[in-house]
Coordinates of C-alpha atoms and ligand atoms in Angstrom, one line a residue:
Chain G
M1 CA -93.4 -7.1 16.6
H2 CA -94.7 -10.6 16.4
N3 CA -91.9 -11.7 18.8
V4 CA -93.3 -9.5 21.6
W5 CA -96.6 -11.3 21.4
E6 CA -94.9 -14.6 21.3
L7 CA -92.9 -13.8 24.4
I8 CA -95.8 -12.4 26.4
H9 CA -98.1 -15.1 25.5
K10 CA -95.9 -18.0 26.3
P11 CA -97.7 -19.8 29.1
D12 CA -94.8 -19.7 31.5
N13 CA -94.3 -16.0 30.9
I14 CA -97.8 -14.9 31.7
P15 CA -97.1 -15.0 35.5
I16 CA -94.2 -12.6 34.9
V17 CA -96.4 -10.2 33.1
G18 CA -98.8 -10.5 36.1
L19 CA -95.9 -10.0 38.6
L20 CA -94.9 -6.9 36.8
V21 CA -98.4 -5.4 36.9
L22 CA -98.9 -6.3 40.5
V23 CA -95.6 -4.9 41.6
I24 CA -96.2 -1.6 39.8
V25 CA -99.7 -1.3 41.3
Y26 CA -98.5 -2.2 44.8
T27 CA -95.6 0.1 44.7
W28 CA -97.7 2.9 43.6
W29 CA -100.4 2.1 46.2
S30 CA -98.0 1.8 49.2
F31 CA -96.2 5.0 48.3
Y32 CA -99.5 6.8 47.9
K33 CA -100.5 5.6 51.4
A34 CA -97.1 6.4 52.9
L35 CA -96.9 9.9 51.5
K36 CA -100.5 10.5 52.5
N37 CA -99.7 9.5 56.1
D38 CA -96.6 11.6 56.0
R39 CA -98.4 14.6 54.7
Q40 CA -101.5 14.7 56.8
G41 CA -99.8 14.4 60.2
Y42 CA -102.0 11.5 61.4
L43 CA -102.1 7.8 60.4
D44 CA -104.9 6.3 58.4
E45 CA -104.2 3.0 60.1
A46 CA -104.6 4.6 63.6
K47 CA -108.2 5.6 62.6
L48 CA -109.0 1.9 62.1
S49 CA -107.7 0.6 65.4
E50 CA -111.0 -0.1 67.2
K51 CA -111.3 -3.8 68.0
I52 CA -113.8 -5.7 66.0
Q53 CA -114.8 -9.4 66.0
V54 CA -113.0 -11.8 63.8
W55 CA -116.3 -13.6 63.2
P56 CA -117.7 -12.4 60.9
N57 CA -115.5 -9.5 59.9
L58 CA -112.2 -11.2 59.1
V59 CA -113.6 -14.5 58.2
R60 CA -115.8 -12.8 55.6
V61 CA -112.8 -11.1 54.0
E62 CA -110.8 -14.3 54.0
F63 CA -113.7 -16.2 52.5
L64 CA -114.3 -13.7 49.7
G65 CA -110.6 -13.4 49.1
A66 CA -110.2 -17.2 48.8
L67 CA -113.2 -17.4 46.5
F68 CA -111.7 -14.6 44.3
V69 CA -108.3 -16.3 44.0
M70 CA -109.9 -19.7 43.3
V71 CA -112.1 -18.3 40.5
I72 CA -109.0 -16.7 38.9
L73 CA -107.0 -19.9 39.3
V74 CA -109.6 -22.2 37.9
F75 CA -110.3 -19.9 34.9
W76 CA -106.6 -19.6 34.3
S77 CA -106.2 -23.4 34.4
F78 CA -109.1 -24.0 32.1
L79 CA -107.8 -21.5 29.5
I80 CA -104.1 -22.1 29.5
D81 CA -102.3 -25.4 29.5
A82 CA -99.1 -25.8 31.3
P83 CA -96.3 -26.3 28.8
L84 CA -95.0 -29.8 28.1
E85 CA -92.2 -29.8 25.6
E86 CA -90.3 -32.6 23.9
A87 CA -89.0 -35.4 26.2
A88 CA -85.8 -34.7 28.1
N89 CA -82.8 -35.1 25.9
P90 CA -79.4 -34.5 27.6
T91 CA -77.6 -34.2 24.3
L92 CA -79.7 -31.4 22.9
T93 CA -79.1 -28.1 24.6
P94 CA -81.8 -25.5 23.8
N95 CA -80.6 -22.0 23.1
P96 CA -81.2 -20.0 25.2
S97 CA -81.4 -22.3 28.3
K98 CA -83.0 -20.3 31.0
A99 CA -83.3 -21.0 34.7
P100 CA -86.8 -20.8 36.2
W101 CA -87.9 -17.2 36.1
Y102 CA -87.4 -16.3 39.8
F103 CA -83.7 -17.2 39.4
L104 CA -83.2 -15.1 36.3
G105 CA -81.7 -12.3 38.3
L106 CA -79.0 -14.7 39.4
Q107 CA -78.5 -15.9 35.8
E108 CA -78.2 -12.3 34.7
M109 CA -75.6 -11.8 37.4
L110 CA -73.5 -14.5 35.7
V111 CA -72.8 -12.1 32.9
Y112 CA -71.0 -9.8 35.2
F113 CA -69.6 -12.1 37.9
D114 CA -68.1 -15.6 38.0
P115 CA -70.4 -18.3 39.1
W116 CA -69.0 -18.6 42.5
I117 CA -70.1 -15.0 43.2
A118 CA -73.3 -14.9 41.2
G119 CA -74.5 -18.4 42.0
V120 CA -73.3 -19.0 45.5
V121 CA -71.9 -16.0 47.4
M122 CA -74.5 -13.5 46.4
P123 CA -77.6 -15.7 47.0
S124 CA -76.2 -16.6 50.4
L125 CA -75.6 -13.0 51.2
I126 CA -79.1 -12.1 50.0
I127 CA -80.6 -14.7 52.4
V128 CA -78.4 -13.7 55.3
G129 CA -78.9 -10.1 54.6
L130 CA -82.7 -10.4 54.5
M131 CA -82.7 -12.3 57.8
A132 CA -80.5 -9.6 59.3
I133 CA -82.8 -6.7 58.4
P134 CA -84.8 -6.6 61.6
Y135 CA -81.6 -6.6 63.7
I136 CA -79.7 -4.0 61.8
D137 CA -82.5 -1.6 61.2
I138 CA -82.9 -0.1 64.7
N139 CA -85.1 2.8 63.7
E140 CA -88.1 2.2 65.9
K141 CA -90.3 4.5 63.8
G142 CA -92.6 3.3 61.1
N143 CA -93.6 0.1 62.8
G144 CA -97.0 -1.1 61.6
Y145 CA -98.0 1.6 59.2
Y146 CA -97.0 3.0 55.8
T147 CA -94.5 5.8 55.9
F148 CA -91.6 7.1 53.8
K149 CA -90.5 10.2 55.7
E150 CA -89.6 8.3 58.9
R151 CA -87.4 5.6 57.2
K152 CA -86.1 6.9 53.9
F153 CA -82.9 5.0 53.8
S154 CA -84.3 1.6 54.6
V155 CA -87.3 2.0 52.3
L156 CA -85.1 3.2 49.4
T157 CA -82.5 0.5 49.9
F158 CA -85.1 -2.3 50.0
C159 CA -87.0 -0.9 47.0
F160 CA -83.7 -0.8 45.1
G161 CA -82.9 -4.4 45.9
F162 CA -86.5 -5.7 45.4
L163 CA -87.6 -3.6 42.4
I164 CA -84.4 -3.1 40.5
L165 CA -82.2 -6.0 41.3
W166 CA -84.8 -8.7 41.6
V167 CA -88.0 -7.8 39.7
S168 CA -86.5 -5.9 36.8
L169 CA -83.7 -8.4 36.3
I170 CA -86.4 -11.1 36.0
V171 CA -88.2 -9.1 33.4
L172 CA -85.0 -8.4 31.6
G173 CA -84.0 -12.0 31.7
T174 CA -87.4 -13.1 30.4
F175 CA -88.1 -10.6 27.6
W176 CA -84.7 -9.1 26.7
R177 CA -82.4 -12.1 26.7
G178 CA -82.3 -14.3 23.7
P179 CA -80.0 -17.1 22.3
G180 CA -76.5 -17.0 23.7
W181 CA -77.9 -14.8 26.4
Y182 CA -77.4 -11.9 24.1
F183 CA -79.5 -8.8 24.4
F184 CA -82.4 -8.6 22.1
F185 CA -85.2 -6.1 22.0
P186 CA -88.5 -7.9 22.7
W187 CA -89.8 -7.0 19.2
Q188 CA -86.6 -8.2 17.5
E189 CA -86.5 -11.7 16.0
W190 CA -84.2 -14.0 17.8
D191 CA -81.1 -14.7 15.7
T192 CA -79.6 -18.0 16.9
H193 CA -76.4 -17.5 14.9
R194 CA -75.6 -14.1 16.3
V195 CA -72.0 -13.9 17.5
V196 CA -70.7 -10.8 19.2
A197 CA -66.9 -10.4 19.3
L198 CA -65.7 -10.5 22.9
T199 CA -63.6 -7.5 23.4
N200 CA -63.8 -7.4 27.2
V201 CA -60.7 -6.3 29.0
D202 CA -59.7 -6.4 32.7
L203 CA -59.9 -3.1 34.6
S204 CA -56.1 -3.1 35.0
E205 CA -55.6 -3.3 31.3
F206 CA -57.9 -0.3 31.0
F207 CA -55.1 1.6 32.7
G208 CA -52.4 -0.1 30.6
I209 CA -51.3 -2.8 33.1
H210 CA -51.5 -6.2 31.5
T211 CA -53.2 -8.9 33.5
R212 CA -50.8 -11.6 32.2
K213 CA -47.2 -11.5 31.2
A214 CA -46.0 -12.8 27.8
D215 CA -45.6 -16.3 29.2
N216 CA -49.2 -16.2 30.4
S217 CA -48.3 -16.0 34.1
L218 CA -50.0 -13.4 36.2
N219 CA -48.5 -9.9 36.3
P220 CA -47.9 -9.0 39.9
A221 CA -48.6 -5.3 39.2
A222 CA -52.1 -6.2 37.9
L223 CA -52.7 -8.3 41.0
I224 CA -51.7 -5.5 43.3
F225 CA -53.8 -3.1 41.3
G226 CA -56.8 -5.4 41.6
V227 CA -56.4 -5.9 45.4
V228 CA -56.0 -2.2 45.9
I229 CA -59.3 -1.5 44.0
V230 CA -61.3 -4.2 45.9
V231 CA -59.8 -3.4 49.3
G232 CA -60.2 0.3 48.5
Y233 CA -63.9 -0.2 47.7
Y234 CA -64.6 -1.9 51.0
S235 CA -62.5 0.5 53.0
L236 CA -65.1 3.1 52.2
I237 CA -66.8 1.5 55.2
G238 CA -64.0 2.6 57.5
L239 CA -63.6 6.0 55.9
Y240 CA -67.3 6.8 56.4
W241 CA -67.1 5.5 59.9
F242 CA -64.2 7.9 60.8
Q243 CA -66.1 10.8 59.3
K244 CA -69.4 10.2 61.0
K245 CA -68.2 8.4 64.1
N246 CA -69.6 11.0 66.5
S247 CA -72.9 11.4 64.8
E248 CA -76.2 10.5 66.6
I249 CA -77.0 7.6 64.2
M250 CA -73.5 6.0 64.4
K251 CA -73.6 6.0 68.2
K252 CA -76.9 4.3 68.2
L253 CA -75.9 1.7 65.6
G254 CA -72.6 0.8 67.2
F255 CA -69.4 -0.3 65.4
F256 CA -70.5 -3.9 64.8
R257 CA -73.9 -3.2 63.4
Y258 CA -72.6 -0.4 61.2
N259 CA -70.0 -2.7 59.7
I260 CA -72.6 -5.3 58.7
I261 CA -74.9 -2.7 57.2
A262 CA -72.1 -1.1 55.3
F263 CA -70.7 -4.4 54.0
L264 CA -74.1 -5.6 52.8
F265 CA -74.9 -2.3 51.3
L266 CA -71.6 -2.0 49.4
T267 CA -71.9 -5.6 48.2
M268 CA -75.4 -4.9 46.9
T269 CA -74.2 -1.8 45.0
A270 CA -71.3 -3.7 43.6
L271 CA -73.7 -5.4 41.2
P272 CA -74.9 -2.3 39.4
I273 CA -71.4 -0.9 39.5
K274 CA -70.1 -4.0 37.7
M275 CA -73.0 -3.9 35.3
I276 CA -72.2 -0.4 34.3
L277 CA -68.5 -1.2 34.0
R278 CA -69.2 -4.1 31.8
I279 CA -71.9 -2.5 29.6
A280 CA -70.3 0.9 29.2
F281 CA -66.5 0.0 29.3
N282 CA -66.4 -3.8 28.5
I283 CA -64.6 -4.4 31.8
K284 CA -64.3 -8.1 32.5
Y285 CA -62.5 -8.5 35.9
I286 CA -61.4 -6.2 38.5
L287 CA -59.1 -8.6 40.2
V288 CA -57.6 -11.8 38.7
T289 CA -55.9 -14.3 41.0
P290 CA -54.8 -17.9 40.4
W291 CA -57.8 -19.1 42.4
F292 CA -60.6 -16.8 41.7
N293 CA -61.5 -13.6 39.8
I294 CA -63.7 -10.8 40.7
Chain M
M1 CA -139.7 -29.3 59.1
L2 CA -139.0 -26.9 61.8
K3 CA -140.1 -29.5 64.3
I4 CA -137.6 -32.0 63.0
R5 CA -134.9 -29.5 63.1
E6 CA -135.6 -28.6 66.6
K7 CA -135.7 -32.3 67.6
L8 CA -132.4 -32.8 65.7
Q9 CA -130.8 -30.0 67.6
Q10 CA -131.7 -31.6 70.9
T11 CA -130.0 -34.8 70.1
E12 CA -126.8 -35.8 71.8
V13 CA -125.0 -36.3 68.5
W14 CA -125.9 -32.8 67.3
K15 CA -124.9 -31.2 70.5
S16 CA -121.6 -33.1 70.6
I17 CA -120.7 -31.7 67.2
F18 CA -122.0 -28.1 67.5
R19 CA -121.2 -26.7 70.8
H20 CA -123.3 -23.5 70.7
N21 CA -126.4 -22.3 68.9
Y22 CA -126.4 -19.8 66.1
Q23 CA -128.0 -16.7 67.6
D24 CA -126.0 -13.7 66.6
T25 CA -124.6 -12.6 69.9
N26 CA -121.1 -11.5 70.7
R27 CA -120.6 -14.6 72.8
N28 CA -121.5 -16.9 69.9
R29 CA -119.3 -14.9 67.5
A30 CA -116.4 -15.5 69.9
L31 CA -117.3 -19.2 70.4
Q32 CA -117.5 -19.6 66.6
I33 CA -113.8 -18.8 66.5
V34 CA -112.5 -20.6 69.6
D35 CA -114.5 -23.7 69.2
N36 CA -113.3 -24.4 65.7
V37 CA -109.9 -26.0 65.3
F38 CA -109.2 -24.2 62.0
L39 CA -110.7 -20.8 62.9
H40 CA -109.0 -20.6 66.3
L41 CA -105.8 -19.9 64.6
H42 CA -107.3 -16.4 64.8
P43 CA -107.8 -14.2 67.8
V44 CA -111.4 -13.4 68.7
R45 CA -111.1 -9.7 68.3
I46 CA -108.7 -7.8 66.1
P47 CA -108.2 -4.1 65.2
R48 CA -110.1 -3.1 62.2
H49 CA -107.1 -2.3 60.0
A50 CA -106.1 -5.9 60.2
T51 CA -109.1 -6.8 58.0
N52 CA -108.2 -4.0 55.6
I53 CA -107.0 -5.3 52.2
G54 CA -105.4 -2.0 51.6
F55 CA -103.2 -2.5 54.6
T56 CA -102.1 -6.2 54.4
W57 CA -102.9 -6.9 50.7
G58 CA -104.0 -10.3 52.0
M59 CA -100.9 -11.7 50.5
G60 CA -99.8 -13.9 53.4
G61 CA -103.3 -15.5 53.5
I62 CA -103.3 -16.0 49.8
T63 CA -99.9 -17.6 49.9
F64 CA -101.2 -20.0 52.5
L65 CA -104.3 -20.7 50.4
L66 CA -102.2 -21.5 47.4
F67 CA -100.0 -23.8 49.5
L68 CA -103.2 -25.7 50.4
V69 CA -104.3 -25.8 46.8
L70 CA -100.8 -27.1 45.8
T71 CA -101.0 -29.8 48.5
I72 CA -104.3 -31.1 47.3
T73 CA -103.6 -31.0 43.5
G74 CA -100.1 -32.3 44.2
V75 CA -101.5 -35.4 45.9
I76 CA -103.8 -36.0 43.0
L77 CA -100.9 -35.7 40.6
M78 CA -99.0 -38.3 42.6
F79 CA -101.6 -40.9 41.7
Y80 CA -100.5 -40.6 38.1
Y81 CA -96.9 -40.0 38.2
R82 CA -93.9 -42.3 38.6
P83 CA -90.5 -40.6 39.3
A84 CA -88.4 -42.8 37.0
A85 CA -86.8 -41.4 33.9
E86 CA -88.5 -44.0 31.6
Y87 CA -92.0 -43.3 32.9
A88 CA -92.1 -39.7 34.1
Y89 CA -92.6 -38.0 30.7
E90 CA -95.0 -40.7 29.5
D91 CA -97.1 -40.3 32.6
M92 CA -97.3 -36.5 32.0
K93 CA -98.4 -37.1 28.4
Y94 CA -101.0 -39.6 29.6
L95 CA -102.2 -37.1 32.3
M96 CA -102.5 -34.3 29.7
N97 CA -104.3 -36.4 27.1
D98 CA -106.2 -39.2 28.6
V99 CA -107.0 -38.6 32.2
A100 CA -110.4 -36.9 32.9
F101 CA -109.6 -33.5 34.4
G102 CA -105.9 -34.4 34.2
P103 CA -104.9 -31.1 32.5
L104 CA -107.0 -29.1 34.9
I105 CA -105.3 -30.6 37.9
R106 CA -101.8 -30.2 36.4
N107 CA -102.5 -26.6 35.2
M108 CA -103.8 -25.7 38.6
H109 CA -100.7 -27.1 40.3
R110 CA -98.4 -25.3 37.9
W111 CA -100.1 -21.9 37.9
A112 CA -100.7 -22.0 41.7
A113 CA -97.0 -22.7 42.1
H114 CA -96.0 -19.7 40.0
A115 CA -98.6 -17.6 41.8
M116 CA -97.3 -18.6 45.2
V117 CA -93.8 -17.4 44.4
I118 CA -95.4 -14.1 43.3
T119 CA -97.6 -13.7 46.3
V120 CA -94.8 -14.6 48.8
M121 CA -92.6 -11.9 47.2
L122 CA -95.4 -9.4 47.5
H123 CA -96.1 -10.4 51.0
M124 CA -92.5 -9.8 52.0
F125 CA -92.6 -6.4 50.2
R126 CA -95.7 -5.4 52.2
V127 CA -94.3 -6.6 55.5
F128 CA -91.2 -4.5 54.7
L129 CA -93.1 -1.4 53.7
T130 CA -95.3 -1.4 56.9
G131 CA -92.1 -1.9 59.0
S132 CA -93.8 -5.0 60.4
Y133 CA -90.4 -6.8 61.0
K134 CA -89.6 -4.3 63.8
P135 CA -89.8 -5.4 67.4
P136 CA -91.4 -7.6 68.6
R137 CA -91.7 -9.3 65.2
Q138 CA -88.0 -9.6 64.2
F139 CA -87.9 -13.4 64.6
N140 CA -91.0 -13.9 62.6
W141 CA -89.4 -12.1 59.7
V142 CA -86.5 -14.6 59.9
V143 CA -89.0 -17.4 59.8
G144 CA -90.5 -15.7 56.8
V145 CA -87.2 -15.6 55.0
V146 CA -86.9 -19.4 55.5
L147 CA -90.4 -19.8 54.1
L148 CA -89.4 -17.7 51.1
V149 CA -86.4 -19.9 50.4
L150 CA -88.5 -23.1 50.9
T151 CA -91.1 -21.8 48.5
L152 CA -88.4 -21.2 45.8
L153 CA -86.9 -24.6 46.5
L154 CA -90.3 -26.3 46.2
S155 CA -90.9 -24.6 43.0
F156 CA -87.5 -25.4 41.6
T157 CA -87.6 -29.1 42.5
G158 CA -91.1 -29.4 41.0
Y159 CA -89.8 -27.8 37.7
L160 CA -87.8 -30.9 37.0
L161 CA -90.6 -33.5 37.4
P162 CA -92.3 -33.3 34.0
W163 CA -88.9 -34.5 32.6
D164 CA -89.2 -32.6 29.4
Q165 CA -86.6 -30.3 27.7
L166 CA -87.8 -27.3 29.6
A167 CA -87.4 -29.1 32.9
I168 CA -84.0 -30.6 32.6
W169 CA -82.3 -27.6 31.1
A170 CA -83.8 -25.1 33.5
V171 CA -82.6 -27.3 36.3
T172 CA -79.2 -27.9 34.6
V173 CA -78.7 -24.1 34.4
G174 CA -79.8 -23.7 38.0
T175 CA -77.6 -26.5 39.5
N176 CA -74.5 -25.7 37.4
M177 CA -73.8 -22.9 39.7
A178 CA -73.2 -25.4 42.5
R179 CA -70.0 -26.4 40.7
A180 CA -68.5 -23.1 41.6
T181 CA -69.2 -23.2 45.3
P182 CA -66.1 -22.0 47.1
L183 CA -64.3 -24.9 48.8
L184 CA -67.1 -27.4 48.0
G185 CA -67.4 -27.2 44.2
H186 CA -64.9 -28.6 41.7
Q187 CA -64.7 -25.3 39.8
G188 CA -65.0 -23.0 42.8
P189 CA -62.3 -21.1 44.5
F190 CA -60.1 -23.5 46.4
G191 CA -62.3 -26.4 45.5
P192 CA -59.7 -28.4 43.4
E193 CA -57.1 -27.6 46.1
L194 CA -59.4 -29.4 48.6
G195 CA -59.7 -32.4 46.4
M196 CA -63.1 -31.6 44.8
R197 CA -63.7 -33.4 41.5
I198 CA -66.8 -33.5 39.3
D199 CA -67.8 -36.8 40.9
N200 CA -67.5 -35.8 44.6
D201 CA -68.4 -32.1 45.0
V202 CA -71.7 -30.6 46.3
R203 CA -73.3 -30.6 42.8
F204 CA -72.7 -34.3 42.6
V205 CA -74.5 -34.8 46.0
L206 CA -77.3 -32.6 44.8
L207 CA -77.8 -34.3 41.5
G208 CA -76.8 -37.9 42.4
G209 CA -74.6 -37.9 39.4
T210 CA -72.4 -35.7 37.2
Q211 CA -75.3 -34.4 35.2
V212 CA -79.1 -34.1 35.6
G213 CA -80.2 -37.7 35.2
P214 CA -82.5 -40.3 36.6
P215 CA -81.1 -40.2 40.2
T216 CA -81.7 -36.4 40.1
L217 CA -85.3 -37.0 39.2
L218 CA -85.8 -39.3 42.2
R219 CA -83.9 -36.9 44.6
F220 CA -86.0 -33.9 43.4
Y221 CA -89.2 -35.9 43.6
V222 CA -88.6 -37.0 47.2
G223 CA -87.6 -33.5 48.1
H224 CA -90.5 -31.9 46.3
C225 CA -93.3 -34.3 47.6
I226 CA -92.1 -35.2 51.1
F227 CA -89.1 -33.4 52.6
L228 CA -89.7 -29.8 51.6
P229 CA -93.5 -29.7 52.2
L230 CA -93.0 -31.2 55.6
I231 CA -90.4 -28.6 56.5
A232 CA -92.5 -25.8 55.1
T233 CA -95.5 -27.0 57.1
V234 CA -93.5 -26.8 60.3
F235 CA -92.2 -23.4 59.5
M236 CA -95.7 -22.1 58.6
A237 CA -97.0 -23.5 61.9
V238 CA -94.3 -21.5 63.7
H239 CA -95.0 -18.4 61.5
F240 CA -98.7 -18.4 62.3
W241 CA -98.1 -19.1 66.0
R242 CA -95.6 -16.3 66.2
I243 CA -98.1 -13.8 64.6
R244 CA -100.4 -14.5 67.5
K245 CA -97.7 -14.5 70.1
D246 CA -96.3 -11.2 68.8
G247 CA -99.7 -9.6 69.4
G248 CA -101.4 -10.1 66.1
I249 CA -100.9 -8.1 63.0
S250 CA -98.7 -5.0 63.4
G251 CA -100.3 -1.6 63.7
P252 CA -99.7 1.9 64.7
T253 CA -101.0 1.3 68.2
S254 CA -98.9 -1.7 68.9
N255 CA -95.9 0.4 69.6
G256 CA -97.8 3.1 71.5
K257 CA -97.9 5.6 68.7
E258 CA -101.2 7.3 67.9
Ligands
HEM1 C1 -95.0 -19.6 52.6 C2 -94.8 -18.4 52.9 C3 -95.6 -17.5 53.8 C4 -96.9 -17.6 54.3 C5 -97.9 -18.7 54.1 C6 -97.1 -16.5 55.2 C7 -98.3 -16.2 55.9 C8 -98.5 -15.1 56.6 C9 -99.8 -14.6 57.0 C10 -101.2 -15.3 56.7 C11 -99.6 -13.5 57.7 C12 -100.7 -12.6 58.3 C13 -100.7 -11.2 57.7 C14 -100.8 -11.1 56.3 O1 -101.6 -11.9 55.6 O2 -100.1 -10.3 55.7 C15 -98.2 -13.3 57.8 C16 -97.6 -12.2 58.5 C17 -96.2 -12.0 58.5 N1 -95.3 -12.5 57.7 FE1 -95.6 -14.1 56.5 N2 -96.0 -15.7 55.2 C18 -95.0 -16.3 54.4 C19 -93.8 -15.8 54.1 C20 -93.2 -14.7 54.7 C21 -92.0 -14.1 54.3 C22 -91.2 -14.5 53.1 C23 -91.8 -13.0 55.2 C24 -90.6 -12.1 55.2 C25 -89.5 -12.2 54.8 C26 -92.8 -13.1 56.2 C27 -92.9 -12.2 57.3 C28 -94.1 -12.0 58.0 C29 -94.2 -11.1 59.1 C30 -93.1 -10.3 59.7 C31 -95.6 -11.1 59.4 C32 -96.2 -10.2 60.5 C33 -96.8 -9.0 59.7 C34 -97.6 -8.1 60.6 O3 -97.7 -8.3 61.8 O4 -98.0 -7.1 60.0 N3 -93.7 -14.1 55.8 N4 -97.6 -14.2 57.1

């Protein structure tokens, strides 16, 4: 139990506890407002649309808000010192070595994907994908007020990415990952000597196809198997297109926009899929090639 | 007293500074905003819901406030800090133990930096949930994403500067991923085929060496104190300008819906 306290109360972890509380409160609050708007048939925001003067109305809110934040910040800074550990020593690697907390989701991804995917491709796609949102979400409803009913797919997708894949992986990385990046319950003592036998196998081996031949060269059958799975996964994009080609939404989206959405969506869901494959079935790679593995 | 005040208010100096009197009239309320270089970032009149904390969560504004706090405390820290491996850690120790209010300034800088990452995340979340990236605000969302990335980079480069164990290992973990960049990293797909080695790939450029060392410290310092804040300031200026140009805070009436 004493470990929980240790973890929560580490100065650099306090903001993460704060983040968690704020995210939960805000999620609850915005869904409360959204569902209320959806239910009552008029918008609360529309009732507040009469024009008022910025001085004093907005300036007052800003001033009080700034005062409130500054009071918290000064108290926080008086009470808790920023950590300063031993001087840098390149020959002494701490265990665990953790990235700054906002990158812990990426570090967690390293368990399931090779660094070129987890550290480079995924972050780039996240940035590009975020920037693309206004251009691929062409639903004009729900602009400037809270609603859920009018944009279920986009709200759910974003919440999944934000709440599950970003915030909860941060919390997981902070409180559940110990030495060797092994999984520890927060109340468990960290055992720095823990070794877990690696029994991970590639997906093809799961079906009896060996990834490598006896002389350690790649087995072409496994290669083909991997390519089929990966290509097959992304060809869901085309399948769905052919099924829904003539629907209202698809016509509005157009071929190009639909492909981008579907690609980003499938790439995002590939993470939880790989997580489940690894955790439940010890699957290491889906596709092994001489240059890269997926 | 009153007499003096009246006299004072008649002087040319006073009038040149304060352009209008303080009677509570609509005209003066408007002038208060437009005649002030800082306040005139705002429009004169806005819809009531834009002042409602329940709607905006105030997170964009708080992010900006924290950025200002970070700028001021950061400048003070720069007086005491030398970005060289032999001094950096000693300077931090000195600051924490012997400088009056040193710990307060450093703590404020550290905690405000963490808080800014949190508030910028929540700001993005709010903007998404109110659908405020929809026309005409698409481009401002893109500017926002750039600001998010800049905020993370600012925080990440700052993490290295104390030059303690926490700093170099967190940054080592973070920058190790650059090794695996496709084409440009020496362990990335097709990197070796393109002639990437540990001493010429992207990670080498980022770190100024094959591992996190003194040249990295200097690089991160310059990035953290000069380059990134400048870029962030430019993007914030664009962000705020675009909020005005896009018709102020989004709302249900801005797209003709009641
Ligand atoms: C350094 C970071 C940032 C600062 C200082 C900042 C500041 C602000 C401020 C003060 C507002 C006014 C409304 C409010 O307070 O909510 C605003 C609105 C907005 N921000 Fe940001 N922001 C930042 C980052 C972002 C990010 C990461 C995004 C999205 C990815 C974003 C997208 C927007 C949009 C679309 C609006 C208009 C919202 C509306 O009209 O309702 N901003 N920003």
